[in-house]
PDB file of C-alpha atoms and ligand atoms in Angstrom:
ATOM      1  CA  UNK D1308      19.276   9.310 -11.209  1.00  0.00           C
ATOM      2  CA  UNK D1309      22.476   8.685  -9.299  1.00  0.00           C
ATOM      3  CA  UNK D1310      20.697   7.659  -6.085  1.00  0.00           C
ATOM      4  CA  UNK D1311      22.583   5.121  -3.993  1.00  0.00           C
ATOM      5  CA  UNK D1312      20.346   2.141  -3.318  1.00  0.00           C
ATOM      6  CA  UNK D1313      20.732  -0.813  -0.967  1.00  0.00           C
ATOM      7  CA  UNK D1314      18.447  -3.827  -1.346  1.00  0.00           C
ATOM      8  CA  UNK D1315      16.202  -4.424   1.660  1.00  0.00           C
ATOM      9  CA  UNK D1316      13.959  -7.209   0.254  1.00  0.00           C
ATOM     10  CA  UNK D1317      14.835  -9.054  -2.935  1.00  0.00           C
ATOM     11  CA  UNK D1318      12.306  -9.757  -5.666  1.00  0.00           C
ATOM     12  CA  UNK D1319      12.054 -13.391  -4.455  1.00  0.00           C
ATOM     13  CA  UNK D1320      11.496 -12.388  -0.819  1.00  0.00           C
ATOM     14  CA  UNK D1321       8.888  -9.807  -1.786  1.00  0.00           C
ATOM     15  CA  UNK D1322       6.967 -12.141  -4.092  1.00  0.00           C
ATOM     16  CA  UNK D1323       7.029 -14.920  -1.488  1.00  0.00           C
ATOM     17  CA  UNK D1324       5.577 -12.580   1.140  1.00  0.00           C
ATOM     18  CA  UNK D1325       2.870 -11.382  -1.270  1.00  0.00           C
ATOM     19  CA  UNK D1326       1.888 -14.998  -1.973  1.00  0.00           C
ATOM     20  CA  UNK D1327       1.542 -15.583   1.774  1.00  0.00           C
ATOM     21  CA  UNK D1328      -0.627 -12.475   2.152  1.00  0.00           C
ATOM     22  CA  UNK D1329      -2.836 -13.615  -0.720  1.00  0.00           C
ATOM     23  CA  UNK D1330      -3.324 -17.017   0.873  1.00  0.00           C
ATOM     24  CA  UNK D1331      -4.145 -15.489   4.246  1.00  0.00           C
ATOM     25  CA  UNK D1332      -6.635 -13.020   2.730  1.00  0.00           C
ATOM     26  CA  UNK D1333      -8.292 -15.812   0.702  1.00  0.00           C
ATOM     27  CA  UNK D1334      -8.749 -17.843   3.886  1.00  0.00           C
ATOM     28  CA  UNK D1335     -10.064 -14.902   5.922  1.00  0.00           C
ATOM     29  CA  UNK D1336     -12.699 -13.808   3.408  1.00  0.00           C
ATOM     30  CA  UNK D1337     -14.155 -17.266   2.801  1.00  0.00           C
ATOM     31  CA  UNK D1338     -16.017 -17.115  -0.488  1.00  0.00           C
ATOM     32  CA  UNK D1339     -16.964 -13.439  -0.313  1.00  0.00           C
ATOM     33  CA  UNK D1340     -16.175 -11.031  -3.128  1.00  0.00           C
ATOM     34  CA  UNK D1341     -13.375  -8.598  -2.281  1.00  0.00           C
ATOM     35  CA  UNK D1342     -13.327  -5.038  -3.577  1.00  0.00           C
ATOM     36  CA  UNK D1343      -9.658  -4.113  -3.728  1.00  0.00           C
ATOM     37  CA  UNK D1344      -9.018  -0.390  -3.716  1.00  0.00           C
ATOM     38  CA  UNK D1345      -5.524   0.175  -5.011  1.00  0.00           C
ATOM     39  CA  UNK D1346      -4.025   3.479  -3.946  1.00  0.00           C
ATOM     40  CA  UNK D1347      -2.243   4.981  -6.943  1.00  0.00           C
ATOM     41  CA  UNK D1348       0.440   5.242  -7.892  1.00  0.00           C
ATOM     42  CA  UNK D1349       2.603   3.470  -5.359  1.00  0.00           C
ATOM     43  CA  UNK D1350       0.427   0.450  -4.598  1.00  0.00           C
ATOM     44  CA  UNK D1351      -0.219  -0.504  -8.213  1.00  0.00           C
ATOM     45  CA  UNK D1352       2.594  -3.052  -8.531  1.00  0.00           C
ATOM     46  CA  UNK D1353       1.772  -4.647  -5.174  1.00  0.00           C
ATOM     47  CA  UNK D1354      -2.013  -4.672  -5.719  1.00  0.00           C
ATOM     48  CA  UNK D1355      -1.707  -6.514  -9.039  1.00  0.00           C
ATOM     49  CA  UNK D1356       0.628  -9.167  -7.617  1.00  0.00           C
ATOM     50  CA  UNK D1357      -1.584  -9.556  -4.564  1.00  0.00           C
ATOM     51  CA  UNK D1358      -4.819  -9.823  -6.536  1.00  0.00           C
ATOM     52  CA  UNK D1359      -3.301 -12.673  -8.573  1.00  0.00           C
ATOM     53  CA  UNK D1360      -2.701 -14.612  -5.324  1.00  0.00           C
ATOM     54  CA  UNK D1361      -6.276 -14.250  -4.035  1.00  0.00           C
ATOM     55  CA  UNK D1362      -8.747 -17.031  -4.901  1.00  0.00           C
ATOM     56  CA  UNK D1363     -11.912 -15.037  -4.196  1.00  0.00           C
ATOM     57  CA  UNK D1364     -13.802 -13.038  -6.801  1.00  0.00           C
ATOM     58  CA  UNK D1365     -11.933  -9.723  -6.850  1.00  0.00           C
ATOM     59  CA  UNK D1366     -13.104  -6.375  -8.066  1.00  0.00           C
ATOM     60  CA  UNK D1367     -10.269  -3.896  -8.723  1.00  0.00           C
ATOM     61  CA  UNK D1368     -10.858  -0.216  -8.058  1.00  0.00           C
ATOM     62  CA  UNK D1369      -8.425   2.667  -7.936  1.00  0.00           C
ATOM     63  CA  UNK D1370      -8.046   5.873  -5.969  1.00  0.00           C
ATOM     64  CA  UNK D1371      -5.357   8.463  -5.786  1.00  0.00           C
ATOM     65  CA  UNK D1372      -4.612  10.652  -2.812  1.00  0.00           C
ATOM     66  CA  UNK D1373      -2.100  13.363  -2.393  1.00  0.00           C
ATOM     67  CA  UNK D1374      -0.545  14.712   0.712  1.00  0.00           C
ATOM     68  CA  UNK D1375       1.356  17.866   0.141  1.00  0.00           C
ATOM     69  CA  UNK D1376       4.941  18.263   1.159  1.00  0.00           C
ATOM     70  CA  UNK D1377       8.375  17.744  -0.257  1.00  0.00           C
ATOM     71  CA  UNK D1378       9.763  14.541  -1.718  1.00  0.00           C
ATOM     72  CA  UNK D1379      10.287  12.574   1.480  1.00  0.00           C
ATOM     73  CA  UNK D1380       8.052  14.244   4.074  1.00  0.00           C
ATOM     74  CA  UNK D1381       4.291  14.571   3.877  1.00  0.00           C
ATOM     75  CA  UNK D1382       2.640  17.770   5.084  1.00  0.00           C
ATOM     76  CA  UNK D1383      -0.351  16.193   6.741  1.00  0.00           C
ATOM     77  CA  UNK D1384      -3.167  17.421   4.530  1.00  0.00           C
ATOM     78  CA  UNK D1385      -4.651  14.506   2.563  1.00  0.00           C
ATOM     79  CA  UNK D1386      -6.785  15.063  -0.533  1.00  0.00           C
ATOM     80  CA  UNK D1387      -8.527  12.581  -2.834  1.00  0.00           C
ATOM     81  CA  UNK D1388      -7.386  13.532  -6.338  1.00  0.00           C
ATOM     82  CA  UNK D1389      -8.925  10.549  -8.143  1.00  0.00           C
ATOM     83  CA  UNK D1390     -12.063   9.001  -6.741  1.00  0.00           C
ATOM     84  CA  UNK D1391     -13.864   5.686  -7.245  1.00  0.00           C
ATOM     85  CA  UNK D1392     -16.263   5.433 -10.145  1.00  0.00           C
ATOM     86  CA  UNK D1393     -18.448   2.771  -8.525  1.00  0.00           C
ATOM     87  CA  UNK D1394     -20.360   2.852  -5.234  1.00  0.00           C
ATOM     88  CA  UNK D1395     -18.940   0.706  -2.430  1.00  0.00           C
ATOM     89  CA  UNK D1396     -22.091   0.513  -0.320  1.00  0.00           C
ATOM     90  CA  UNK D1397     -22.368  -3.003   1.098  1.00  0.00           C
ATOM     91  CA  UNK D1398     -18.990  -4.097  -0.344  1.00  0.00           C
ATOM     92  CA  UNK D1399     -16.159  -5.789   1.502  1.00  0.00           C
ATOM     93  CA  UNK D1400     -13.366  -3.340   0.818  1.00  0.00           C
ATOM     94  CA  UNK D1401      -9.672  -4.108   1.077  1.00  0.00           C
ATOM     95  CA  UNK D1402      -7.576  -0.970   0.751  1.00  0.00           C
ATOM     96  CA  UNK D1403      -4.181  -1.853  -0.711  1.00  0.00           C
ATOM     97  CA  UNK D1404      -1.356   0.591  -0.008  1.00  0.00           C
ATOM     98  CA  UNK D1405       2.376   0.593  -0.624  1.00  0.00           C
ATOM     99  CA  UNK D1406       3.466   1.931   2.736  1.00  0.00           C
ATOM    100  CA  UNK D1407       2.004   3.352   5.913  1.00  0.00           C
ATOM    101  CA  UNK D1408       4.219   6.088   7.250  1.00  0.00           C
ATOM    102  CA  UNK D1409       2.615   8.790   9.400  1.00  0.00           C
ATOM    103  CA  UNK D1410      -0.690   6.988   8.854  1.00  0.00           C
ATOM    104  CA  UNK D1411      -2.535  10.148   7.822  1.00  0.00           C
ATOM    105  CA  UNK D1412      -3.409   8.942   4.322  1.00  0.00           C
ATOM    106  CA  UNK D1413      -4.821   5.637   5.524  1.00  0.00           C
ATOM    107  CA  UNK D1414      -6.660   7.110   8.488  1.00  0.00           C
ATOM    108  CA  UNK D1415      -8.417   9.636   6.236  1.00  0.00           C
ATOM    109  CA  UNK D1416      -9.215   7.034   3.590  1.00  0.00           C
ATOM    110  CA  UNK D1417     -10.605   4.407   5.933  1.00  0.00           C
ATOM    111  CA  UNK D1418     -12.859   7.039   7.519  1.00  0.00           C
ATOM    112  CA  UNK D1419     -14.126   8.151   4.103  1.00  0.00           C
ATOM    113  CA  UNK D1420     -14.811   4.596   2.901  1.00  0.00           C
ATOM    114  CA  UNK D1421     -16.645   3.628   6.082  1.00  0.00           C
ATOM    115  CA  UNK D1422     -18.821   6.740   5.735  1.00  0.00           C
ATOM    116  CA  UNK D1423     -19.802   5.584   2.264  1.00  0.00           C
ATOM    117  CA  UNK D1424     -21.397   2.476   3.712  1.00  0.00           C
ATOM    118  CA  UNK D1425     -18.942  -0.297   2.903  1.00  0.00           C
ATOM    119  CA  UNK D1426     -19.857  -3.554   4.636  1.00  0.00           C
ATOM    120  CA  UNK D1427     -16.272  -3.853   5.871  1.00  0.00           C
ATOM    121  CA  UNK D1428     -13.043  -1.928   5.357  1.00  0.00           C
ATOM    122  CA  UNK D1429      -9.703  -3.643   5.873  1.00  0.00           C
ATOM    123  CA  UNK D1430      -6.209  -2.463   5.064  1.00  0.00           C
ATOM    124  CA  UNK D1431      -3.353  -4.358   3.439  1.00  0.00           C
ATOM    125  CA  UNK D1432       0.001  -2.612   3.177  1.00  0.00           C
ATOM    126  CA  UNK D1433       3.202  -3.906   1.647  1.00  0.00           C
ATOM    127  CA  UNK D1434       5.341  -1.953   4.121  1.00  0.00           C
ATOM    128  CA  UNK D1435       4.810  -0.375   7.519  1.00  0.00           C
ATOM    129  CA  UNK D1436       7.032   2.149   9.287  1.00  0.00           C
ATOM    130  CA  UNK D1437       5.437   2.158  12.773  1.00  0.00           C
ATOM    131  CA  UNK D1438       8.124   4.440  14.252  1.00  0.00           C
ATOM    132  CA  UNK D1439       6.837   7.286  12.098  1.00  0.00           C
ATOM    133  CA  UNK D1440       3.171   7.061  13.046  1.00  0.00           C
ATOM    134  CA  UNK D1441       1.430  10.264  14.139  1.00  0.00           C
ATOM    135  CA  UNK D1442      -2.179   9.025  14.008  1.00  0.00           C
ATOM    136  CA  UNK D1443      -3.597   5.784  15.326  1.00  0.00           C
ATOM    137  CA  UNK D1444      -4.048   3.347  12.456  1.00  0.00           C
ATOM    138  CA  UNK D1445      -3.073  -0.294  12.060  1.00  0.00           C
ATOM    139  CA  UNK D1446      -3.108  -2.429   8.939  1.00  0.00           C
ATOM    140  CA  UNK D1447      -4.960  -5.756   8.985  1.00  0.00           C
ATOM    141  CA  UNK D1448      -2.316  -7.267   6.702  1.00  0.00           C
ATOM    142  CA  UNK D1449       1.317  -6.168   6.498  1.00  0.00           C
ATOM    143  CA  UNK D1450       4.026  -7.409   4.166  1.00  0.00           C
ATOM    144  CA  UNK D1451       7.056  -6.178   6.083  1.00  0.00           C
ATOM    145  CA  UNK D1452       7.557  -3.938   9.099  1.00  0.00           C
ATOM    146  CA  UNK D1453      10.566  -1.738   8.378  1.00  0.00           C
ATOM    147  CA  UNK D1454      12.670   0.803  10.289  1.00  0.00           C
ATOM    148  CA  UNK D1455      12.493   4.531   9.618  1.00  0.00           C
ATOM    149  CA  UNK D1456      14.298   4.442   6.259  1.00  0.00           C
ATOM    150  CA  UNK D1457      13.218   5.885   2.930  1.00  0.00           C
ATOM    151  CA  UNK D1458      12.560   3.030   0.532  1.00  0.00           C
ATOM    152  CA  UNK D1459      11.889   2.691  -3.185  1.00  0.00           C
ATOM    153  CA  UNK D1460      10.979   0.002  -5.686  1.00  0.00           C
ATOM    154  CA  UNK D1461       8.002  -2.281  -6.145  1.00  0.00           C
ATOM    155  CA  UNK D1462       5.888   0.802  -6.843  1.00  0.00           C
ATOM    156  CA  UNK D1463       7.480   3.164  -4.338  1.00  0.00           C
ATOM    157  CA  UNK D1464       9.233   6.225  -5.713  1.00  0.00           C
ATOM    158  CA  UNK D1465      11.710   8.878  -4.796  1.00  0.00           C
ATOM    159  CA  UNK D1466      10.648  11.951  -6.814  1.00  0.00           C
ATOM    160  CA  UNK D1467       8.967   9.572  -9.321  1.00  0.00           C
ATOM    161  CA  UNK D1468      12.128   7.502  -9.750  1.00  0.00           C
ATOM    162  CA  UNK D1469      12.666   3.787  -9.081  1.00  0.00           C
ATOM    163  CA  UNK D1470       9.023   2.622  -9.006  1.00  0.00           C
ATOM    164  CA  UNK D1471       9.767  -0.080 -11.549  1.00  0.00           C
ATOM    165  CA  UNK D1472      12.488  -1.826  -9.548  1.00  0.00           C
ATOM    166  CA  UNK D1473      11.352  -5.425  -8.933  1.00  0.00           C
ATOM    167  CA  UNK D1474      12.754  -5.330  -5.369  1.00  0.00           C
ATOM    168  CA  UNK D1475      12.542  -3.021  -2.351  1.00  0.00           C
ATOM    169  CA  UNK D1476      15.601  -0.876  -1.668  1.00  0.00           C
ATOM    170  CA  UNK D1477      16.673   1.727   0.836  1.00  0.00           C
ATOM    171  CA  UNK D1478      17.840   5.103  -0.475  1.00  0.00           C
ATOM    172  CA  UNK D1479      21.177   5.794   1.135  1.00  0.00           C
ATOM    173  CA  UNK D1480      21.758   9.417   2.061  1.00  0.00           C
TER     174      UNK D1480
HETATM  175  P1  LIG K2691       1.396   8.673   5.264  1.00  0.00           P
HETATM  176  O1  LIG K2691       0.121   9.417   5.062  1.00  0.00           O
HETATM  177  O2  LIG K2691       2.438   9.519   5.947  1.00  0.00           O
HETATM  178  O3  LIG K2691       1.245   7.342   5.934  1.00  0.00           O
HETATM  179  O4  LIG K2691       1.999   8.541   3.849  1.00  0.00           O
HETATM  180  C1  LIG K2691       2.018   7.448   3.115  1.00  0.00           C
HETATM  181  C2  LIG K2691       2.549   7.830   1.736  1.00  0.00           C
HETATM  182  O5  LIG K2691       3.814   8.499   1.826  1.00  0.00           O
HETATM  183  C3  LIG K2691       2.801   6.573   0.960  1.00  0.00           C
HETATM  184  O6  LIG K2691       1.662   6.188   0.226  1.00  0.00           O
HETATM  185  C4  LIG K2691       3.954   6.981   0.081  1.00  0.00           C
HETATM  186  O7  LIG K2691       3.459   7.589  -1.091  1.00  0.00           O
HETATM  187  C5  LIG K2691       4.716   8.012   0.866  1.00  0.00           C
HETATM  188  N1  LIG K2691       5.890   7.411   1.554  1.00  0.00           N
HETATM  189  C6  LIG K2691       6.090   7.289   2.875  1.00  0.00           C
HETATM  190  N2  LIG K2691       7.252   6.692   3.157  1.00  0.00           N
HETATM  191  C7  LIG K2691       7.818   6.412   1.964  1.00  0.00           C
HETATM  192  C8  LIG K2691       9.054   5.750   1.581  1.00  0.00           C
HETATM  193  O8  LIG K2691       9.881   5.305   2.393  1.00  0.00           O
HETATM  194  N3  LIG K2691       9.269   5.648   0.245  1.00  0.00           N
HETATM  195  C9  LIG K2691       8.411   6.111  -0.699  1.00  0.00           C
HETATM  196  N4  LIG K2691       7.246   6.712  -0.388  1.00  0.00           N
HETATM  197  C10 LIG K2691       6.952   6.869   0.936  1.00  0.00           C
HETATM  198 MG1  LIG K2692       1.329   6.235  -1.854  1.00  0.00          MG
END
């Protein structure tokens, strides 16, 4: 509602960076098909923009995880609340996430997807807050590395607000 927001990356800056990521991913995967797993809800805006910038055949899948806690701090327990409806055995999977914070969500997910027999599992995140990491996980592709600030927009929310902002902003406390 009356949250005070300060722009961190404009719409133009964000879209430019996503185009660059798409080009890099297209180069790296050659002509292989990529199975994008978009992590709902936050990564949905990013995943769609990214997929449009990838030249390879792309297969879009969706998962939703929840980590319990309050609005700005996760508790550590990660659960899959919406699972894939297609097998990923033998697929080249690219997990697309909005932000890696503690890293718990991504660490759990990558482990699960590897166990299901994917040919490869890579991670692409729009934002990374490395200062907050509590488990060892690195993204293969990162849009922007940011300081330990709470951000919204481009899919990211603060108590379900601000996801639809076309830019990335810091919530000022
Ligand atoms: P992790 O398991 O701690 O890495 O949690 C990642 C999840 O926490 C993301 O998918 C977001 O849903 C949420 N999150 C972490 N930092 C932020 C932020 O600055 N803004 C909005 N959501 C965040
Ligand atoms: Mg999320």
